[in-house]
Phi, psi and omega in degrees: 000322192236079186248358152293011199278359208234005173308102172288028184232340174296301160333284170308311182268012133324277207276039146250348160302292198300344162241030155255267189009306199253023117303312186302297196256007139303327159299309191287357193268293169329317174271349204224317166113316207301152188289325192290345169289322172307295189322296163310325179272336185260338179258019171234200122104314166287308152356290213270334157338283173335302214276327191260347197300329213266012169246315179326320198284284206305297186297336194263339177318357208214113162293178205272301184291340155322328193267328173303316210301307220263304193274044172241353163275349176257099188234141172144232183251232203283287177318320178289321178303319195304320174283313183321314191299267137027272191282335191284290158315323170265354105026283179243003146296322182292303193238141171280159185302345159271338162278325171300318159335271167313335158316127191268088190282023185231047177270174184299307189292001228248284204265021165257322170280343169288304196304323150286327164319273191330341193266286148020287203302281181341318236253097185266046192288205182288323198257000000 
């Protein structure tokens, strides 16, 4: 229901509400003195902390040959790379590279989390 939420465009147009918000009210703060735009700026900036950190920490978490390590099995033809590519990508959105390590890759919750990825992919929906 809510798979835009998992969206890099969601995400994108997240910190960009968050920086006109905290432009908006550096300005308004600059012309008016008042505190409460400090007040505002310090609670948008802890917001958008909350809200992007827990995708940053997963994505940024995978060195570049770590993420080559993974996408270097995706091979064949064009539809198959594509998913590979794909499931790889959602991959490291999900898990940091030490939690995908420590993962037990034939638990239920594991091939439940492939299955929807795969369906995600698959999936030429709206978003």
């Amino acid at each position: 229901m809510f798979d835009f939420l998992d969206s890099d465009w969601f995400n994108i147009g997240l910190e960009i509400v968050f920086v006109i918000l905290i432009s908006y009210d550096v300005k308004k703060y600059f012309e008016t003195r008042k505190r409460e735009y400090i007040v505002n700026i310090v609670l948008t900036i802890g917001f958008a902390i909350w809200a992007l950190y827990p995708y940053y920490n997963s994505y940024v978490g995978w060195q570049e040959e770590q993420k080559k390590e993974m996408l270097s099995h995706c091979s064949g033809d064009e539809n198959s790379t594509k998913l590979c590519r794909c499931l790889d990508d959602t991959t490291f959105k999900s898990y940091t590279y030490d939690e995908y390590k420590a993962l037990d890759k034939n638990s239920s919750e594991y091939r439940e989390f492939l299955k929807e990825a795969k369906e995600d992919c698959l999936d030429d929906g709206w978003f």
